[in-house]
PDB file of N, CA and C in Angstrom:
ATOM      1  N   UNK A 126     -13.847  -0.921   4.551  1.00 70.00           N
ATOM      2  CA  UNK A 126     -13.479  -2.308   4.439  1.00 70.00           C
ATOM      3  C   UNK A 126     -12.956  -2.555   3.025  1.00 70.00           C
ATOM      4  N   UNK A 127     -11.865  -3.267   2.951  1.00 79.00           N
ATOM      5  CA  UNK A 127     -11.292  -3.617   1.656  1.00 79.00           C
ATOM      6  C   UNK A 127     -10.841  -5.073   1.676  1.00 79.00           C
ATOM      7  N   UNK A 128     -10.484  -5.559   0.522  1.00 88.00           N
ATOM      8  CA  UNK A 128     -10.033  -6.938   0.389  1.00 88.00           C
ATOM      9  C   UNK A 128      -8.772  -6.952  -0.471  1.00 88.00           C
ATOM     10  N   UNK A 129      -7.870  -7.863  -0.200  1.00 92.00           N
ATOM     11  CA  UNK A 129      -6.697  -8.058  -1.039  1.00 92.00           C
ATOM     12  C   UNK A 129      -6.849  -9.394  -1.745  1.00 92.00           C
ATOM     13  N   UNK A 130      -6.682  -9.367  -3.064  1.00 96.00           N
ATOM     14  CA  UNK A 130      -6.795 -10.579  -3.871  1.00 96.00           C
ATOM     15  C   UNK A 130      -5.422 -10.944  -4.402  1.00 96.00           C
ATOM     16  N   UNK A 131      -5.157 -12.206  -4.562  1.00 97.00           N
ATOM     17  CA  UNK A 131      -3.865 -12.608  -5.083  1.00 97.00           C
ATOM     18  C   UNK A 131      -3.860 -14.054  -5.526  1.00 97.00           C
ATOM     19  N   UNK A 132      -2.773 -14.412  -6.161  1.00 97.00           N
ATOM     20  CA  UNK A 132      -2.624 -15.777  -6.617  1.00 97.00           C
ATOM     21  C   UNK A 132      -1.163 -16.168  -6.698  1.00 97.00           C
ATOM     22  N   UNK A 133      -0.923 -17.463  -6.654  1.00 97.00           N
ATOM     23  CA  UNK A 133       0.434 -18.006  -6.729  1.00 97.00           C
ATOM     24  C   UNK A 133       0.452 -19.108  -7.773  1.00 97.00           C
ATOM     25  N   UNK A 134       1.445 -19.087  -8.636  1.00 97.00           N
ATOM     26  CA  UNK A 134       1.588 -20.073  -9.703  1.00 97.00           C
ATOM     27  C   UNK A 134       2.908 -20.798  -9.535  1.00 97.00           C
ATOM     28  N   UNK A 135       2.874 -22.100  -9.370  1.00 97.00           N
ATOM     29  CA  UNK A 135       4.071 -22.924  -9.229  1.00 97.00           C
ATOM     30  C   UNK A 135       4.498 -23.374 -10.617  1.00 97.00           C
ATOM     31  N   UNK A 136       5.547 -22.748 -11.169  1.00 96.00           N
ATOM     32  CA  UNK A 136       6.009 -23.061 -12.528  1.00 96.00           C
ATOM     33  C   UNK A 136       6.658 -24.441 -12.595  1.00 96.00           C
ATOM     34  N   UNK A 137       7.502 -24.742 -11.620  1.00 95.00           N
ATOM     35  CA  UNK A 137       8.133 -26.066 -11.528  1.00 95.00           C
ATOM     36  C   UNK A 137       8.577 -26.266 -10.082  1.00 95.00           C
ATOM     37  N   UNK A 138       9.411 -27.245  -9.802  1.00 92.00           N
ATOM     38  CA  UNK A 138       9.770 -27.562  -8.413  1.00 92.00           C
ATOM     39  C   UNK A 138      10.633 -26.495  -7.729  1.00 92.00           C
ATOM     40  N   UNK A 139      11.240 -25.607  -8.500  1.00 95.00           N
ATOM     41  CA  UNK A 139      12.127 -24.607  -7.901  1.00 95.00           C
ATOM     42  C   UNK A 139      11.730 -23.155  -8.203  1.00 95.00           C
ATOM     43  N   UNK A 140      10.620 -22.918  -8.900  1.00 97.00           N
ATOM     44  CA  UNK A 140      10.235 -21.563  -9.301  1.00 97.00           C
ATOM     45  C   UNK A 140       8.731 -21.350  -9.156  1.00 97.00           C
ATOM     46  N   UNK A 141       8.367 -20.242  -8.475  1.00 97.00           N
ATOM     47  CA  UNK A 141       6.957 -19.869  -8.334  1.00 97.00           C
ATOM     48  C   UNK A 141       6.821 -18.363  -8.505  1.00 97.00           C
ATOM     49  N   UNK A 142       5.647 -17.935  -8.969  1.00 98.00           N
ATOM     50  CA  UNK A 142       5.341 -16.517  -9.157  1.00 98.00           C
ATOM     51  C   UNK A 142       4.070 -16.180  -8.389  1.00 98.00           C
ATOM     52  N   UNK A 143       3.956 -14.931  -7.977  1.00 97.00           N
ATOM     53  CA  UNK A 143       2.748 -14.488  -7.285  1.00 97.00           C
ATOM     54  C   UNK A 143       2.379 -13.073  -7.676  1.00 97.00           C
ATOM     55  N   UNK A 144       1.082 -12.783  -7.610  1.00 98.00           N
ATOM     56  CA  UNK A 144       0.593 -11.421  -7.857  1.00 98.00           C
ATOM     57  C   UNK A 144      -0.472 -11.107  -6.811  1.00 98.00           C
ATOM     58  N   UNK A 145      -0.671  -9.805  -6.571  1.00 97.00           N
ATOM     59  CA  UNK A 145      -1.715  -9.381  -5.645  1.00 97.00           C
ATOM     60  C   UNK A 145      -2.287  -8.042  -6.084  1.00 97.00           C
ATOM     61  N   UNK A 146      -3.516  -7.790  -5.648  1.00 97.00           N
ATOM     62  CA  UNK A 146      -4.190  -6.541  -5.963  1.00 97.00           C
ATOM     63  C   UNK A 146      -5.103  -6.166  -4.807  1.00 97.00           C
ATOM     64  N   UNK A 147      -5.081  -4.892  -4.445  1.00 95.00           N
ATOM     65  CA  UNK A 147      -5.984  -4.364  -3.436  1.00 95.00           C
ATOM     66  C   UNK A 147      -6.624  -3.105  -4.002  1.00 95.00           C
ATOM     67  N   UNK A 148      -7.947  -3.076  -4.165  1.00 93.00           N
ATOM     68  CA  UNK A 148      -8.591  -1.874  -4.691  1.00 93.00           C
ATOM     69  C   UNK A 148      -8.582  -0.746  -3.665  1.00 93.00           C
ATOM     70  N   UNK A 149      -8.838   0.456  -4.137  1.00 87.00           N
ATOM     71  CA  UNK A 149      -8.895   1.620  -3.261  1.00 87.00           C
ATOM     72  C   UNK A 149     -10.033   1.444  -2.267  1.00 87.00           C
ATOM     73  N   UNK A 150      -9.781   1.779  -1.022  1.00 83.00           N
ATOM     74  CA  UNK A 150     -10.804   1.714   0.024  1.00 83.00           C
ATOM     75  C   UNK A 150     -11.182   3.135   0.413  1.00 83.00           C
ATOM     76  N   UNK A 151     -12.462   3.451   0.293  1.00 78.00           N
ATOM     77  CA  UNK A 151     -12.948   4.786   0.637  1.00 78.00           C
ATOM     78  C   UNK A 151     -13.357   4.815   2.104  1.00 78.00           C
ATOM     79  N   UNK A 152     -12.841   5.788   2.806  1.00 74.00           N
ATOM     80  CA  UNK A 152     -13.158   5.935   4.223  1.00 74.00           C
ATOM     81  C   UNK A 152     -13.841   7.282   4.435  1.00 74.00           C
ATOM     82  N   UNK A 153     -14.594   7.390   5.497  1.00 71.00           N
ATOM     83  CA  UNK A 153     -15.268   8.656   5.785  1.00 71.00           C
ATOM     84  C   UNK A 153     -14.273   9.665   6.353  1.00 71.00           C
ATOM     85  N   UNK A 154     -14.671  10.941   6.282  1.00 72.00           N
ATOM     86  CA  UNK A 154     -13.807  12.002   6.814  1.00 72.00           C
ATOM     87  C   UNK A 154     -13.751  11.896   8.332  1.00 72.00           C
ATOM     88  N   UNK A 155     -12.615  12.323   8.889  1.00 70.00           N
ATOM     89  CA  UNK A 155     -12.512  12.383  10.336  1.00 70.00           C
ATOM     90  C   UNK A 155     -12.356  13.838  10.736  1.00 70.00           C
ATOM     91  N   UNK A 156     -12.842  14.152  11.926  1.00 70.00           N
ATOM     92  CA  UNK A 156     -12.880  15.541  12.379  1.00 70.00           C
ATOM     93  C   UNK A 156     -11.832  15.788  13.446  1.00 70.00           C
ATOM     94  N   UNK A 157     -11.465  17.043  13.556  1.00 68.00           N
ATOM     95  CA  UNK A 157     -10.506  17.468  14.566  1.00 68.00           C
ATOM     96  C   UNK A 157     -11.166  17.383  15.942  1.00 68.00           C
ATOM     97  N   UNK A 158     -10.452  16.830  16.903  1.00 69.00           N
ATOM     98  CA  UNK A 158     -10.921  16.769  18.289  1.00 69.00           C
ATOM     99  C   UNK A 158      -9.802  17.257  19.193  1.00 69.00           C
ATOM    100  N   UNK A 159     -10.072  17.339  20.451  1.00 68.00           N
ATOM    101  CA  UNK A 159      -9.054  17.783  21.404  1.00 68.00           C
ATOM    102  C   UNK A 159      -7.888  16.798  21.453  1.00 68.00           C
ATOM    103  N   UNK A 160      -8.166  15.500  21.369  1.00 65.00           N
ATOM    104  CA  UNK A 160      -7.100  14.501  21.449  1.00 65.00           C
ATOM    105  C   UNK A 160      -6.483  14.181  20.094  1.00 65.00           C
ATOM    106  N   UNK A 161      -7.161  14.539  18.991  1.00 63.00           N
ATOM    107  CA  UNK A 161      -6.643  14.293  17.636  1.00 63.00           C
ATOM    108  C   UNK A 161      -6.797  15.587  16.846  1.00 63.00           C
ATOM    109  N   UNK A 162      -5.725  16.417  16.790  1.00 60.00           N
ATOM    110  CA  UNK A 162      -5.851  17.773  16.234  1.00 60.00           C
ATOM    111  C   UNK A 162      -5.827  17.868  14.703  1.00 60.00           C
ATOM    112  N   UNK A 163      -5.952  16.783  13.994  1.00 63.00           N
ATOM    113  CA  UNK A 163      -5.901  16.814  12.537  1.00 63.00           C
ATOM    114  C   UNK A 163      -7.242  16.388  11.968  1.00 63.00           C
ATOM    115  N   UNK A 164      -7.489  16.741  10.744  1.00 64.00           N
ATOM    116  CA  UNK A 164      -8.748  16.417  10.091  1.00 64.00           C
ATOM    117  C   UNK A 164      -8.485  16.064   8.637  1.00 64.00           C
ATOM    118  N   UNK A 165      -9.461  15.487   7.992  1.00 66.00           N
ATOM    119  CA  UNK A 165      -9.314  15.170   6.582  1.00 66.00           C
ATOM    120  C   UNK A 165      -9.934  13.833   6.230  1.00 66.00           C
ATOM    121  N   UNK A 166      -9.517  13.289   5.133  1.00 67.00           N
ATOM    122  CA  UNK A 166     -10.018  12.017   4.631  1.00 67.00           C
ATOM    123  C   UNK A 166      -8.822  11.106   4.404  1.00 67.00           C
ATOM    124  N   UNK A 167      -8.959   9.840   4.738  1.00 71.00           N
ATOM    125  CA  UNK A 167      -7.817   8.945   4.658  1.00 71.00           C
ATOM    126  C   UNK A 167      -8.179   7.693   3.877  1.00 71.00           C
ATOM    127  N   UNK A 168      -8.372   7.837   2.569  1.00 76.00           N
ATOM    128  CA  UNK A 168      -8.624   6.667   1.733  1.00 76.00           C
ATOM    129  C   UNK A 168      -7.349   5.845   1.618  1.00 76.00           C
ATOM    130  N   UNK A 169      -7.516   4.545   1.560  1.00 80.00           N
ATOM    131  CA  UNK A 169      -6.384   3.641   1.371  1.00 80.00           C
ATOM    132  C   UNK A 169      -6.188   3.476  -0.140  1.00 80.00           C
ATOM    133  N   UNK A 170      -5.011   3.819  -0.667  1.00 85.00           N
ATOM    134  CA  UNK A 170      -4.818   3.783  -2.122  1.00 85.00           C
ATOM    135  C   UNK A 170      -4.779   2.373  -2.710  1.00 85.00           C
ATOM    136  N   UNK A 171      -5.020   2.301  -4.007  1.00 90.00           N
ATOM    137  CA  UNK A 171      -4.957   1.058  -4.772  1.00 90.00           C
ATOM    138  C   UNK A 171      -3.527   0.526  -4.767  1.00 90.00           C
ATOM    139  N   UNK A 172      -3.370  -0.801  -4.691  1.00 92.00           N
ATOM    140  CA  UNK A 172      -2.040  -1.417  -4.627  1.00 92.00           C
ATOM    141  C   UNK A 172      -1.952  -2.630  -5.543  1.00 92.00           C
ATOM    142  N   UNK A 173      -0.784  -2.783  -6.159  1.00 96.00           N
ATOM    143  CA  UNK A 173      -0.472  -3.946  -6.987  1.00 96.00           C
ATOM    144  C   UNK A 173       0.832  -4.553  -6.483  1.00 96.00           C
ATOM    145  N   UNK A 174       0.938  -5.865  -6.483  1.00 97.00           N
ATOM    146  CA  UNK A 174       2.164  -6.514  -6.043  1.00 97.00           C
ATOM    147  C   UNK A 174       2.504  -7.704  -6.926  1.00 97.00           C
ATOM    148  N   UNK A 175       3.783  -8.042  -6.947  1.00 98.00           N
ATOM    149  CA  UNK A 175       4.259  -9.197  -7.703  1.00 98.00           C
ATOM    150  C   UNK A 175       5.505  -9.738  -7.014  1.00 98.00           C
ATOM    151  N   UNK A 176       5.705 -11.031  -7.140  1.00 97.00           N
ATOM    152  CA  UNK A 176       6.874 -11.630  -6.513  1.00 97.00           C
ATOM    153  C   UNK A 176       7.291 -12.918  -7.188  1.00 97.00           C
ATOM    154  N   UNK A 177       8.483 -13.350  -6.836  1.00 98.00           N
ATOM    155  CA  UNK A 177       9.039 -14.594  -7.363  1.00 98.00           C
ATOM    156  C   UNK A 177       9.686 -15.352  -6.195  1.00 98.00           C
ATOM    157  N   UNK A 178       9.569 -16.665  -6.232  1.00 97.00           N
ATOM    158  CA  UNK A 178      10.159 -17.535  -5.218  1.00 97.00           C
ATOM    159  C   UNK A 178      11.059 -18.544  -5.914  1.00 97.00           C
ATOM    160  N   UNK A 179      12.288 -18.628  -5.436  1.00 97.00           N
ATOM    161  CA  UNK A 179      13.272 -19.565  -5.990  1.00 97.00           C
ATOM    162  C   UNK A 179      13.683 -20.557  -4.911  1.00 97.00           C
ATOM    163  N   UNK A 180      13.771 -21.820  -5.267  1.00 96.00           N
ATOM    164  CA  UNK A 180      14.246 -22.887  -4.378  1.00 96.00           C
ATOM    165  C   UNK A 180      15.431 -23.576  -5.048  1.00 96.00           C
ATOM    166  N   UNK A 181      16.606 -22.910  -5.100  1.00 93.00           N
ATOM    167  CA  UNK A 181      17.739 -23.450  -5.852  1.00 93.00           C
ATOM    168  C   UNK A 181      18.385 -24.677  -5.205  1.00 93.00           C
ATOM    169  N   UNK A 182      18.335 -24.765  -3.872  1.00 94.00           N
ATOM    170  CA  UNK A 182      18.958 -25.882  -3.148  1.00 94.00           C
ATOM    171  C   UNK A 182      17.998 -26.388  -2.077  1.00 94.00           C
ATOM    172  N   UNK A 183      18.152 -27.620  -1.679  1.00 91.00           N
ATOM    173  CA  UNK A 183      17.342 -28.192  -0.603  1.00 91.00           C
ATOM    174  C   UNK A 183      17.527 -27.357   0.663  1.00 91.00           C
ATOM    175  N   UNK A 184      16.431 -26.856   1.227  1.00 93.00           N
ATOM    176  CA  UNK A 184      16.492 -26.061   2.449  1.00 93.00           C
ATOM    177  C   UNK A 184      16.755 -24.586   2.235  1.00 93.00           C
ATOM    178  N   UNK A 185      16.897 -24.125   0.998  1.00 96.00           N
ATOM    179  CA  UNK A 185      17.144 -22.708   0.717  1.00 96.00           C
ATOM    180  C   UNK A 185      16.013 -22.160  -0.150  1.00 96.00           C
ATOM    181  N   UNK A 186      15.350 -21.134   0.355  1.00 96.00           N
ATOM    182  CA  UNK A 186      14.269 -20.473  -0.384  1.00 96.00           C
ATOM    183  C   UNK A 186      14.608 -18.993  -0.487  1.00 96.00           C
ATOM    184  N   UNK A 187      14.604 -18.458  -1.683  1.00 97.00           N
ATOM    185  CA  UNK A 187      14.841 -17.040  -1.925  1.00 97.00           C
ATOM    186  C   UNK A 187      13.551 -16.416  -2.454  1.00 97.00           C
ATOM    187  N   UNK A 188      13.123 -15.333  -1.839  1.00 97.00           N
ATOM    188  CA  UNK A 188      11.890 -14.661  -2.251  1.00 97.00           C
ATOM    189  C   UNK A 188      12.179 -13.195  -2.550  1.00 97.00           C
ATOM    190  N   UNK A 189      11.600 -12.702  -3.614  1.00 97.00           N
ATOM    191  CA  UNK A 189      11.732 -11.311  -4.012  1.00 97.00           C
ATOM    192  C   UNK A 189      10.344 -10.804  -4.377  1.00 97.00           C
ATOM    193  N   UNK A 190      10.015  -9.621  -3.886  1.00 97.00           N
ATOM    194  CA  UNK A 190       8.728  -9.064  -4.261  1.00 97.00           C
ATOM    195  C   UNK A 190       8.803  -7.548  -4.349  1.00 97.00           C
ATOM    196  N   UNK A 191       7.799  -6.984  -4.995  1.00 97.00           N
ATOM    197  CA  UNK A 191       7.692  -5.541  -5.133  1.00 97.00           C
ATOM    198  C   UNK A 191       6.228  -5.160  -5.032  1.00 97.00           C
ATOM    199  N   UNK A 192       5.990  -3.920  -4.638  1.00 95.00           N
ATOM    200  CA  UNK A 192       4.622  -3.437  -4.520  1.00 95.00           C
ATOM    201  C   UNK A 192       4.554  -2.007  -5.032  1.00 95.00           C
ATOM    202  N   UNK A 193       3.529  -1.713  -5.802  1.00 94.00           N
ATOM    203  CA  UNK A 193       3.294  -0.373  -6.318  1.00 94.00           C
ATOM    204  C   UNK A 193       2.016   0.154  -5.683  1.00 94.00           C
ATOM    205  N   UNK A 194       2.126   1.298  -5.030  1.00 89.00           N
ATOM    206  CA  UNK A 194       0.991   1.925  -4.354  1.00 89.00           C
ATOM    207  C   UNK A 194       0.673   3.215  -5.087  1.00 89.00           C
ATOM    208  N   UNK A 195      -0.570   3.402  -5.453  1.00 87.00           N
ATOM    209  CA  UNK A 195      -1.002   4.548  -6.255  1.00 87.00           C
ATOM    210  C   UNK A 195      -1.255   5.772  -5.364  1.00 87.00           C
ATOM    211  N   UNK A 196      -0.179   6.302  -4.778  1.00 79.00           N
ATOM    212  CA  UNK A 196      -0.284   7.418  -3.843  1.00 79.00           C
ATOM    213  C   UNK A 196      -0.798   8.693  -4.492  1.00 79.00           C
ATOM    214  N   UNK A 197      -0.495   8.928  -5.768  1.00 74.00           N
ATOM    215  CA  UNK A 197      -0.874  10.208  -6.387  1.00 74.00           C
ATOM    216  C   UNK A 197      -2.384  10.399  -6.467  1.00 74.00           C
ATOM    217  N   UNK A 198      -3.157   9.338  -6.381  1.00 65.00           N
ATOM    218  CA  UNK A 198      -4.617   9.438  -6.410  1.00 65.00           C
ATOM    219  C   UNK A 198      -5.229   9.366  -5.010  1.00 65.00           C
ATOM    220  N   UNK A 199      -4.400   9.386  -3.978  1.00 64.00           N
ATOM    221  CA  UNK A 199      -4.891   9.223  -2.617  1.00 64.00           C
ATOM    222  C   UNK A 199      -5.236  10.561  -1.978  1.00 64.00           C
ATOM    223  N   UNK A 200      -6.381  10.607  -1.315  1.00 58.00           N
ATOM    224  CA  UNK A 200      -6.791  11.835  -0.633  1.00 58.00           C
ATOM    225  C   UNK A 200      -5.993  12.079   0.641  1.00 58.00           C
ATOM    226  N   UNK A 201      -5.260  11.083   1.121  1.00 59.00           N
ATOM    227  CA  UNK A 201      -4.488  11.275   2.349  1.00 59.00           C
ATOM    228  C   UNK A 201      -3.432  12.370   2.199  1.00 59.00           C
ATOM    229  N   UNK A 202      -2.978  12.593   0.975  1.00 58.00           N
ATOM    230  CA  UNK A 202      -1.964  13.625   0.735  1.00 58.00           C
ATOM    231  C   UNK A 202      -2.531  15.027   0.856  1.00 58.00           C
ATOM    232  N   UNK A 203      -3.844  15.167   0.968  1.00 59.00           N
ATOM    233  CA  UNK A 203      -4.489  16.464   1.114  1.00 59.00           C
ATOM    234  C   UNK A 203      -4.869  16.780   2.560  1.00 59.00           C
ATOM    235  N   UNK A 204      -4.545  15.910   3.496  1.00 56.00           N
ATOM    236  CA  UNK A 204      -4.943  16.082   4.884  1.00 56.00           C
ATOM    237  C   UNK A 204      -4.136  17.154   5.590  1.00 56.00           C
ATOM    238  N   UNK A 205      -4.695  17.664   6.662  1.00 54.00           N
ATOM    239  CA  UNK A 205      -4.035  18.714   7.436  1.00 54.00           C
ATOM    240  C   UNK A 205      -2.719  18.243   8.037  1.00 54.00           C
ATOM    241  N   UNK A 206      -2.613  16.975   8.449  1.00 55.00           N
ATOM    242  CA  UNK A 206      -1.375  16.449   9.023  1.00 55.00           C
ATOM    243  C   UNK A 206      -0.249  16.485   8.000  1.00 55.00           C
ATOM    244  N   UNK A 207      -0.521  16.047   6.776  1.00 55.00           N
ATOM    245  CA  UNK A 207       0.495  16.049   5.728  1.00 55.00           C
ATOM    246  C   UNK A 207       0.911  17.481   5.409  1.00 55.00           C
ATOM    247  N   UNK A 208      -0.061  18.375   5.303  1.00 55.00           N
ATOM    248  CA  UNK A 208       0.252  19.775   5.022  1.00 55.00           C
ATOM    249  C   UNK A 208       1.052  20.386   6.164  1.00 55.00           C
ATOM    250  N   UNK A 209       0.733  20.010   7.406  1.00 56.00           N
ATOM    251  CA  UNK A 209       1.449  20.517   8.565  1.00 56.00           C
ATOM    252  C   UNK A 209       2.910  20.046   8.567  1.00 56.00           C
ATOM    253  N   UNK A 210       3.143  18.810   8.133  1.00 60.00           N
ATOM    254  CA  UNK A 210       4.488  18.243   8.167  1.00 60.00           C
ATOM    255  C   UNK A 210       5.365  18.681   6.999  1.00 60.00           C
ATOM    256  N   UNK A 211       4.792  19.241   5.963  1.00 57.00           N
ATOM    257  CA  UNK A 211       5.595  19.680   4.819  1.00 57.00           C
ATOM    258  C   UNK A 211       6.313  20.970   5.188  1.00 57.00           C
ATOM    259  N   UNK A 212       7.604  21.015   4.863  1.00 50.00           N
ATOM    260  CA  UNK A 212       8.404  22.203   5.139  1.00 50.00           C
ATOM    261  C   UNK A 212       8.318  23.162   3.961  1.00 50.00           C
ATOM    262  N   UNK A 213       8.115  24.407   4.259  1.00 50.00           N
ATOM    263  CA  UNK A 213       8.029  25.421   3.204  1.00 50.00           C
ATOM    264  C   UNK A 213       9.337  26.190   3.164  1.00 50.00           C
ATOM    265  N   UNK A 214       9.853  26.426   1.966  1.00 46.00           N
ATOM    266  CA  UNK A 214      11.096  27.191   1.801  1.00 46.00           C
ATOM    267  C   UNK A 214      10.799  28.677   1.695  1.00 46.00           C
TER     268      UNK A 214
END
């Protein structure tokens, strides 16, 4: 179980900013079964997000956002499925 936290700041009538954060969620290992032939651990990585909202004209809203996911620290990249899908030269 994990939670995502965030906030929105209204700078003025036409500009707003937002941020979000989700901590890493640790999950238990899963085992290989007949119906699911892969095994490993699938933690959900830490995530950060930010965005901006523009209201330049009446009835027009422009939104832009980005998200950074900390994949390099995720155990999901060590799972048998990922290793199986990687092509070796």
